[in-house]
PDB file of C-alpha atoms in Angstrom:
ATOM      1  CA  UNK I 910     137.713 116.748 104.622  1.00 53.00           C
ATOM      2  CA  UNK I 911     134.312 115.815 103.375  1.00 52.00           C
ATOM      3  CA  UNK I 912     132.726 112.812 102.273  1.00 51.00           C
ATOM      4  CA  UNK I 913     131.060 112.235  98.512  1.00 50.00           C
ATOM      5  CA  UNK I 914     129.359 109.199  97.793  1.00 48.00           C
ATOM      6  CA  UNK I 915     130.616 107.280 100.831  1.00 49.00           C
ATOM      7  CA  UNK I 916     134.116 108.231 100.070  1.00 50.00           C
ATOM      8  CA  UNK I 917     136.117 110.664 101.844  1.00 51.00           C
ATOM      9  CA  UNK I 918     137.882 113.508  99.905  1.00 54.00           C
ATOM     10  CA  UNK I 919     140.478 115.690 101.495  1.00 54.00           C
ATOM     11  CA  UNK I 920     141.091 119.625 100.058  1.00 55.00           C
ATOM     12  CA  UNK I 921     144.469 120.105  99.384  1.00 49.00           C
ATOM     13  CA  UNK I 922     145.784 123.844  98.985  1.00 54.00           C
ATOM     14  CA  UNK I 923     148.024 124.243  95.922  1.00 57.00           C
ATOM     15  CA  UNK I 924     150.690 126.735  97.115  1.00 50.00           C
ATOM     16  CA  UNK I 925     152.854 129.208  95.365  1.00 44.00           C
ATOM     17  CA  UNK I 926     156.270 130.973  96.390  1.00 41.00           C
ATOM     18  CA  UNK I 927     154.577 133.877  95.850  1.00 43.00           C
ATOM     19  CA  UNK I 928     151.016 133.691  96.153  1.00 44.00           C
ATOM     20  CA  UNK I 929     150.472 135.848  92.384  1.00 47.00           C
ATOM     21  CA  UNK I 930     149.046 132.954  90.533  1.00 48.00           C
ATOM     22  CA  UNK I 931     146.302 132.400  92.744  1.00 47.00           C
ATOM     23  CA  UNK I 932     144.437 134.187  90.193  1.00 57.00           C
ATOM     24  CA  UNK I 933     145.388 131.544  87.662  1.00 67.00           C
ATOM     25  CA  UNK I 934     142.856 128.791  88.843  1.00 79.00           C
ATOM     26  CA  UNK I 935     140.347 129.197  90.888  1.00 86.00           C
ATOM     27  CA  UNK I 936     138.590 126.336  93.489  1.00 87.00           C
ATOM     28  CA  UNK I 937     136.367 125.834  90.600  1.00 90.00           C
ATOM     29  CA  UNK I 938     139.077 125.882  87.939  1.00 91.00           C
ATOM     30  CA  UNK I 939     141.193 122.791  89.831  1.00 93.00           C
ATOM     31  CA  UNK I 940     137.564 120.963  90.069  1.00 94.00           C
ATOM     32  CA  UNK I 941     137.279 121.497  86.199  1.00 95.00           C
ATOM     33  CA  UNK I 942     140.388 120.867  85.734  1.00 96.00           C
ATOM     34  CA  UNK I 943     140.395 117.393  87.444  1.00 97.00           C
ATOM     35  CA  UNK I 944     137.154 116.422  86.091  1.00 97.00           C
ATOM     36  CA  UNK I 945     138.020 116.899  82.586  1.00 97.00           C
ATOM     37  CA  UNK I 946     141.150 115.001  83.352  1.00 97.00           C
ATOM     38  CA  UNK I 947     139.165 112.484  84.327  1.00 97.00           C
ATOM     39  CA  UNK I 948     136.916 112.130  81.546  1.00 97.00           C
ATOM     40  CA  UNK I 949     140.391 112.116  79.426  1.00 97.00           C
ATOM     41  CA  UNK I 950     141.909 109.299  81.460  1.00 97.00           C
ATOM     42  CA  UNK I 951     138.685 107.254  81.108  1.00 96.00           C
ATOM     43  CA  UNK I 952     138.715 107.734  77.395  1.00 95.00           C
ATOM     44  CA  UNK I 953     142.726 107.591  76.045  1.00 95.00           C
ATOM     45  CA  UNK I 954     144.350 105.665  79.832  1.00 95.00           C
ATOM     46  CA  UNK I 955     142.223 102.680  79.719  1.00 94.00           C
ATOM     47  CA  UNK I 956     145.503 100.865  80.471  1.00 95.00           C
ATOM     48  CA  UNK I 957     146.181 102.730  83.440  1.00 97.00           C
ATOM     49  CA  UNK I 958     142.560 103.019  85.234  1.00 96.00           C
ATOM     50  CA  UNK I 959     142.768  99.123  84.834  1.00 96.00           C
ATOM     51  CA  UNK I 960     145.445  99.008  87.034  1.00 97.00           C
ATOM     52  CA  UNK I 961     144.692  98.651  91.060  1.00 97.00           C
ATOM     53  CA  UNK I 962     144.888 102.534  92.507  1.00 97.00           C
ATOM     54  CA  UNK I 963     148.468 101.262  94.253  1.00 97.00           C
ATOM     55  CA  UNK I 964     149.684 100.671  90.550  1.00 98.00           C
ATOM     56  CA  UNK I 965     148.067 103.993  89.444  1.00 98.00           C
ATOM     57  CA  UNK I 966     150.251 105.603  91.924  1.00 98.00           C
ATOM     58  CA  UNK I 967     153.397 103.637  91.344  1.00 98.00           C
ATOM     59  CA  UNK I 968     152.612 104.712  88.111  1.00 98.00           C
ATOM     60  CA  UNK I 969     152.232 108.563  88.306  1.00 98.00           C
ATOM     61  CA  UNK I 970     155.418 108.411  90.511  1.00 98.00           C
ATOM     62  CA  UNK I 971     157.619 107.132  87.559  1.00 98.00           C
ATOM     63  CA  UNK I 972     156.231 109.468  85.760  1.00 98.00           C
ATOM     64  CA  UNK I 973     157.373 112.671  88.194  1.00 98.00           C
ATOM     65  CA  UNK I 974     160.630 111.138  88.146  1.00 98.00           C
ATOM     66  CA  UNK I 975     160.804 110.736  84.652  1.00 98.00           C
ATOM     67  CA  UNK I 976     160.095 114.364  84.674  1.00 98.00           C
ATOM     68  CA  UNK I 977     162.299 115.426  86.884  1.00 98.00           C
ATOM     69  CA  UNK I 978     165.087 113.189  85.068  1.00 98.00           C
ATOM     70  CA  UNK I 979     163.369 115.366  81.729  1.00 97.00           C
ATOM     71  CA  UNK I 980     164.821 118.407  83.481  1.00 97.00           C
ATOM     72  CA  UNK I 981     167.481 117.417  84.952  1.00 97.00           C
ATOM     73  CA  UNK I 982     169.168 117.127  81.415  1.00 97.00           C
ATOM     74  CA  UNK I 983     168.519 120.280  80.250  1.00 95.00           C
ATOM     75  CA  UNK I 984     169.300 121.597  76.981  1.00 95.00           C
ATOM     76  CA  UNK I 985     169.943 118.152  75.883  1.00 97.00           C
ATOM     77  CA  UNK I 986     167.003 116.951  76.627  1.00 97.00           C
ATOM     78  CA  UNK I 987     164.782 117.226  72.930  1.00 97.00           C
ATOM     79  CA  UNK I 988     161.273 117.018  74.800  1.00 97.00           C
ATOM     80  CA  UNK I 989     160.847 120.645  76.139  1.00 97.00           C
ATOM     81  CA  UNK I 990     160.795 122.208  79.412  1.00 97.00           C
ATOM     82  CA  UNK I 991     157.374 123.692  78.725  1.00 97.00           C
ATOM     83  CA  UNK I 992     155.919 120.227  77.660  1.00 98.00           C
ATOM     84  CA  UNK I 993     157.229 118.776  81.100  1.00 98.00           C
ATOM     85  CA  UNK I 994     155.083 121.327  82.877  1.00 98.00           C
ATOM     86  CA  UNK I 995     151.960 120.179  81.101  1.00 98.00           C
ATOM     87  CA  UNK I 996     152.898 116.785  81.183  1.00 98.00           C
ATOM     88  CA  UNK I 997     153.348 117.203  84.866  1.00 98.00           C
ATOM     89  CA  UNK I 998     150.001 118.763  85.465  1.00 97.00           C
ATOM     90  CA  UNK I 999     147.920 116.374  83.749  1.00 98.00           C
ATOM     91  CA  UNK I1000     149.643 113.562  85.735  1.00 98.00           C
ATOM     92  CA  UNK I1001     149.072 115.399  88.742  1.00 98.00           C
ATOM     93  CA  UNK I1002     145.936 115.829  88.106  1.00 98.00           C
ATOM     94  CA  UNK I1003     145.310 112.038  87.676  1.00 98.00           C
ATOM     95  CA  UNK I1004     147.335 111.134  90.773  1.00 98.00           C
ATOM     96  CA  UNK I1005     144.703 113.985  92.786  1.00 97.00           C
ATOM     97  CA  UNK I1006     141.801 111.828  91.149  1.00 98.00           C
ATOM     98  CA  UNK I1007     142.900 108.608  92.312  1.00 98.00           C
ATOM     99  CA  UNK I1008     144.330 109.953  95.708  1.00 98.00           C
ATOM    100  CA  UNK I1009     140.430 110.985  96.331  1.00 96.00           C
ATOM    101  CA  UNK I1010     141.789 114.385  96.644  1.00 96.00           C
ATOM    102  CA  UNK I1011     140.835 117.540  95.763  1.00 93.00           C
ATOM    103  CA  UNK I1012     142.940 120.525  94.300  1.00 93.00           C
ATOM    104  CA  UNK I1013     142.243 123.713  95.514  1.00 83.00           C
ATOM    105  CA  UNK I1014     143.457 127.246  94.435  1.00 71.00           C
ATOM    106  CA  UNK I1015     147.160 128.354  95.525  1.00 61.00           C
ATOM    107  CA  UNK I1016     147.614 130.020  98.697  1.00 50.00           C
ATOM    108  CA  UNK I1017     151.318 131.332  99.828  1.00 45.00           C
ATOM    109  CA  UNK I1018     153.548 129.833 101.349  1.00 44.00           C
ATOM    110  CA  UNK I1019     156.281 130.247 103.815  1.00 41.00           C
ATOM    111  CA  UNK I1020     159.558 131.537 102.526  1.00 45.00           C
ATOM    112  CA  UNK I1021     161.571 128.724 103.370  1.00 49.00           C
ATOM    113  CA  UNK I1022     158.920 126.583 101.003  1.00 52.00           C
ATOM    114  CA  UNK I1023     160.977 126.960  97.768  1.00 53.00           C
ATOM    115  CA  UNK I1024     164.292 126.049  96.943  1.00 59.00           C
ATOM    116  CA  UNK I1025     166.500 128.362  94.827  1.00 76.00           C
ATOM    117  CA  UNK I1026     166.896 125.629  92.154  1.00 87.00           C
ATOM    118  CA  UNK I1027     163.145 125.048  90.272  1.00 88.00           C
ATOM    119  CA  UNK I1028     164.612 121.100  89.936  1.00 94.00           C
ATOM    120  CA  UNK I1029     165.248 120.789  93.453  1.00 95.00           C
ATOM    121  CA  UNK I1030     161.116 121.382  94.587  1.00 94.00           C
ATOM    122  CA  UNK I1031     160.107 119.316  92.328  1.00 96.00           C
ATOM    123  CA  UNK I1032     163.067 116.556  92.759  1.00 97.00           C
ATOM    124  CA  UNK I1033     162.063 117.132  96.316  1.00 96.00           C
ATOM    125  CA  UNK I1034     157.675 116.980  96.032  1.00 96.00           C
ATOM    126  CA  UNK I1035     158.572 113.723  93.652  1.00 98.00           C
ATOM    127  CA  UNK I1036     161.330 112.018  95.947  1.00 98.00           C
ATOM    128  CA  UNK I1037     158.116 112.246  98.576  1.00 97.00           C
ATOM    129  CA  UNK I1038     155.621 111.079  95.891  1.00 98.00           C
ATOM    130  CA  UNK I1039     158.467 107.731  94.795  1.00 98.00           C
ATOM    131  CA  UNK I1040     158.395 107.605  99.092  1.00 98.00           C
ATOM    132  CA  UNK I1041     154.706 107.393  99.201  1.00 98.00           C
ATOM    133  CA  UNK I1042     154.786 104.578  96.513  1.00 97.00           C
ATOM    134  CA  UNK I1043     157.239 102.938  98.170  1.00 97.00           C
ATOM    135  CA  UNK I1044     155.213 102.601 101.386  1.00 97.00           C
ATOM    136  CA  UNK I1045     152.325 100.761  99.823  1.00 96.00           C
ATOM    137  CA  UNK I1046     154.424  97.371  99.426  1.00 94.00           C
ATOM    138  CA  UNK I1047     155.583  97.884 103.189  1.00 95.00           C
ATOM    139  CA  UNK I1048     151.723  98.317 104.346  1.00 95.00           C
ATOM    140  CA  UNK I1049     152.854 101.758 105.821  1.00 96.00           C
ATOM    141  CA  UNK I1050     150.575 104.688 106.219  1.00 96.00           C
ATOM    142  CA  UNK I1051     151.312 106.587 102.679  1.00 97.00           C
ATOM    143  CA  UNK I1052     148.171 108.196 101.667  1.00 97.00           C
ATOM    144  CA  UNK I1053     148.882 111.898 103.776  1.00 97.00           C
ATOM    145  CA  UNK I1054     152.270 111.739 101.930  1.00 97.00           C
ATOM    146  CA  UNK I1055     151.309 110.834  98.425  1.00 98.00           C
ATOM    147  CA  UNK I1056     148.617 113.947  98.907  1.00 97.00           C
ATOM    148  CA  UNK I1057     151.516 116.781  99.901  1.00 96.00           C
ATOM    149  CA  UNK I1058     154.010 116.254  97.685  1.00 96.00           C
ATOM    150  CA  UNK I1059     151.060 115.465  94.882  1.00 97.00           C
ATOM    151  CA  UNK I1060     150.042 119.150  95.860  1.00 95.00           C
ATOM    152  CA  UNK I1061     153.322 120.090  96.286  1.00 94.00           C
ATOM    153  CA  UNK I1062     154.291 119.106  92.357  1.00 96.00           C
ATOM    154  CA  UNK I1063     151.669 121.276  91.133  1.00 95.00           C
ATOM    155  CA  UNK I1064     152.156 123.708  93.122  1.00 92.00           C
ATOM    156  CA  UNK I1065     155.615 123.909  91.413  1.00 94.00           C
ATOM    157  CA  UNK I1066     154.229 123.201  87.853  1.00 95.00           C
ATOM    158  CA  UNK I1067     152.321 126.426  88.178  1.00 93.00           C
ATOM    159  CA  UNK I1068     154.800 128.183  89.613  1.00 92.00           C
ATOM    160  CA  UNK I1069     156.534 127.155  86.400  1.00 94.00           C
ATOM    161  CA  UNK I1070     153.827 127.939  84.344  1.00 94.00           C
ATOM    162  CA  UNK I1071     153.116 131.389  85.683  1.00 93.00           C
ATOM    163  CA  UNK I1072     157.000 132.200  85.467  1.00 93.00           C
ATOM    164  CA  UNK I1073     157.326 131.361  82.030  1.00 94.00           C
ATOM    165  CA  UNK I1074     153.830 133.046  81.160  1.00 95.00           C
ATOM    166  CA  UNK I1075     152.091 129.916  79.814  1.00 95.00           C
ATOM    167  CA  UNK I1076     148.775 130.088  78.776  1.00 94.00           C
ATOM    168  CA  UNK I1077     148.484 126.548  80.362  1.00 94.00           C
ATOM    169  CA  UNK I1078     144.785 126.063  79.681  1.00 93.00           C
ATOM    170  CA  UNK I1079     145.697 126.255  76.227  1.00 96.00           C
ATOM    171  CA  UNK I1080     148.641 124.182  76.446  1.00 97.00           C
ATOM    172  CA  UNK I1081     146.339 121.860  78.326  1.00 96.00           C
ATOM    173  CA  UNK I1082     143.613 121.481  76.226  1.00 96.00           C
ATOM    174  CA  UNK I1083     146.596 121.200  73.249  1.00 96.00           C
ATOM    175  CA  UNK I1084     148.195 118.385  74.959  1.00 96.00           C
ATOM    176  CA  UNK I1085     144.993 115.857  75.569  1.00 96.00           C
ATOM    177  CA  UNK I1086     144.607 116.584  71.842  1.00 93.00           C
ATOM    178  CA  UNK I1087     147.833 115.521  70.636  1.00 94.00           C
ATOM    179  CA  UNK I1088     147.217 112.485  73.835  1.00 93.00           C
ATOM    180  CA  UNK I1089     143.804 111.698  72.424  1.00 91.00           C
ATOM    181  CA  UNK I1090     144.824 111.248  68.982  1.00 89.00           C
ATOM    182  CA  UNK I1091     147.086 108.087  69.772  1.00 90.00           C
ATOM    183  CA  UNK I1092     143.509 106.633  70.375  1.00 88.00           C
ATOM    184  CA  UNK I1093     142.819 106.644  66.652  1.00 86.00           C
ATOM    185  CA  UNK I1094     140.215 103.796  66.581  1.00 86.00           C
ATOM    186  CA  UNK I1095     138.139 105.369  69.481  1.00 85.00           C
ATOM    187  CA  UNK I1096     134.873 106.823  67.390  1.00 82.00           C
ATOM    188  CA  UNK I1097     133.300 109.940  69.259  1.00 78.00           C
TER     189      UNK I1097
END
């Protein structure tokens, strides 16, 4: 845990299965990462950073289970499995900037970490995220939760990545383009 600007920020390990794409991101990769997210949210997610950070987070929840509900269809589902993984990341990178927490490269974990079934981790990491959300209306401690299963989702979304050989910077930067250009009447 540190503390920036009077506010404190907890490091939160990304893990992998596997431990092989810790050579996708680096520390200083997730810190990019989430900053340009940032910048992206404050120029094309007005809406959104409007909201109180409890909304945010209600908000990013829906979104995980929209994902997850993405997946769960399958093949008959026209929006496609690769989007959902860049979808996912960008939201979880949003959800990291308004949890005050910070991303940090994958590191293994246990063997017992991963389900068989892809759907079920990230069912799972979003059923905890939905939980989180859930707590805020009950005044319940939710923030340690929210931050797991918020690493937990992209810790699965690059497991994803890596498995289907993504070139998710790409598909990234791809992404906010196709995001940013809903903004038509923002001038640059």
């Amino acid at each position: 845990m540190m503390i920036r600007g009077g506010i404190q920020v907890e490091r939160w390990v990304v893990g992998s299965a596997k431990g092989s794409f810790a050579d996708m991101f680096t520390d200083a990769d997730m810190l990019r990462l989430q900053r340009e997210q940032y910048r992206h949210d404050q120029r094309n997610h007005t809406d959104i950073l409007h909201l109180s950070k409890n909304d945010r987070l209600k908000h990013y929840g829906l979104h995980f289970a929209k994902y997850v509900g993405r997946l769960a269809r399958g093949s008959s589902e026209p929006i496609s499995y690769e989007r959902t993984i860049v979808d996912t990341v960008l939201v979880s990178l949003s959800a990291a900037n308004t949890l005050y927490q910070h991303l940090v490269s994958p590191a293994p974990l246990g063997k017992d970490a991963r389900q068989i079934d892809p759907l079920r981790t990230y069912a799972d990491a979003a059923g905890r995220f939905a939980d989180a959300c859930e707590k805020i209306d009950h005044l319940e401690e939710f923030i340690p939760i929210a931050r797991r299963a918020n690493a937990d989702v992209m810790s699965w979304a690059l497991q994803q990545a890596e498995e289907r050989k993504l070139d998710l910077q790409e598909k990234l930067r791809q992404r906010r383009g196709e995001l940013r250009g809903r903004q038509f009447y923002i001038a640059d």
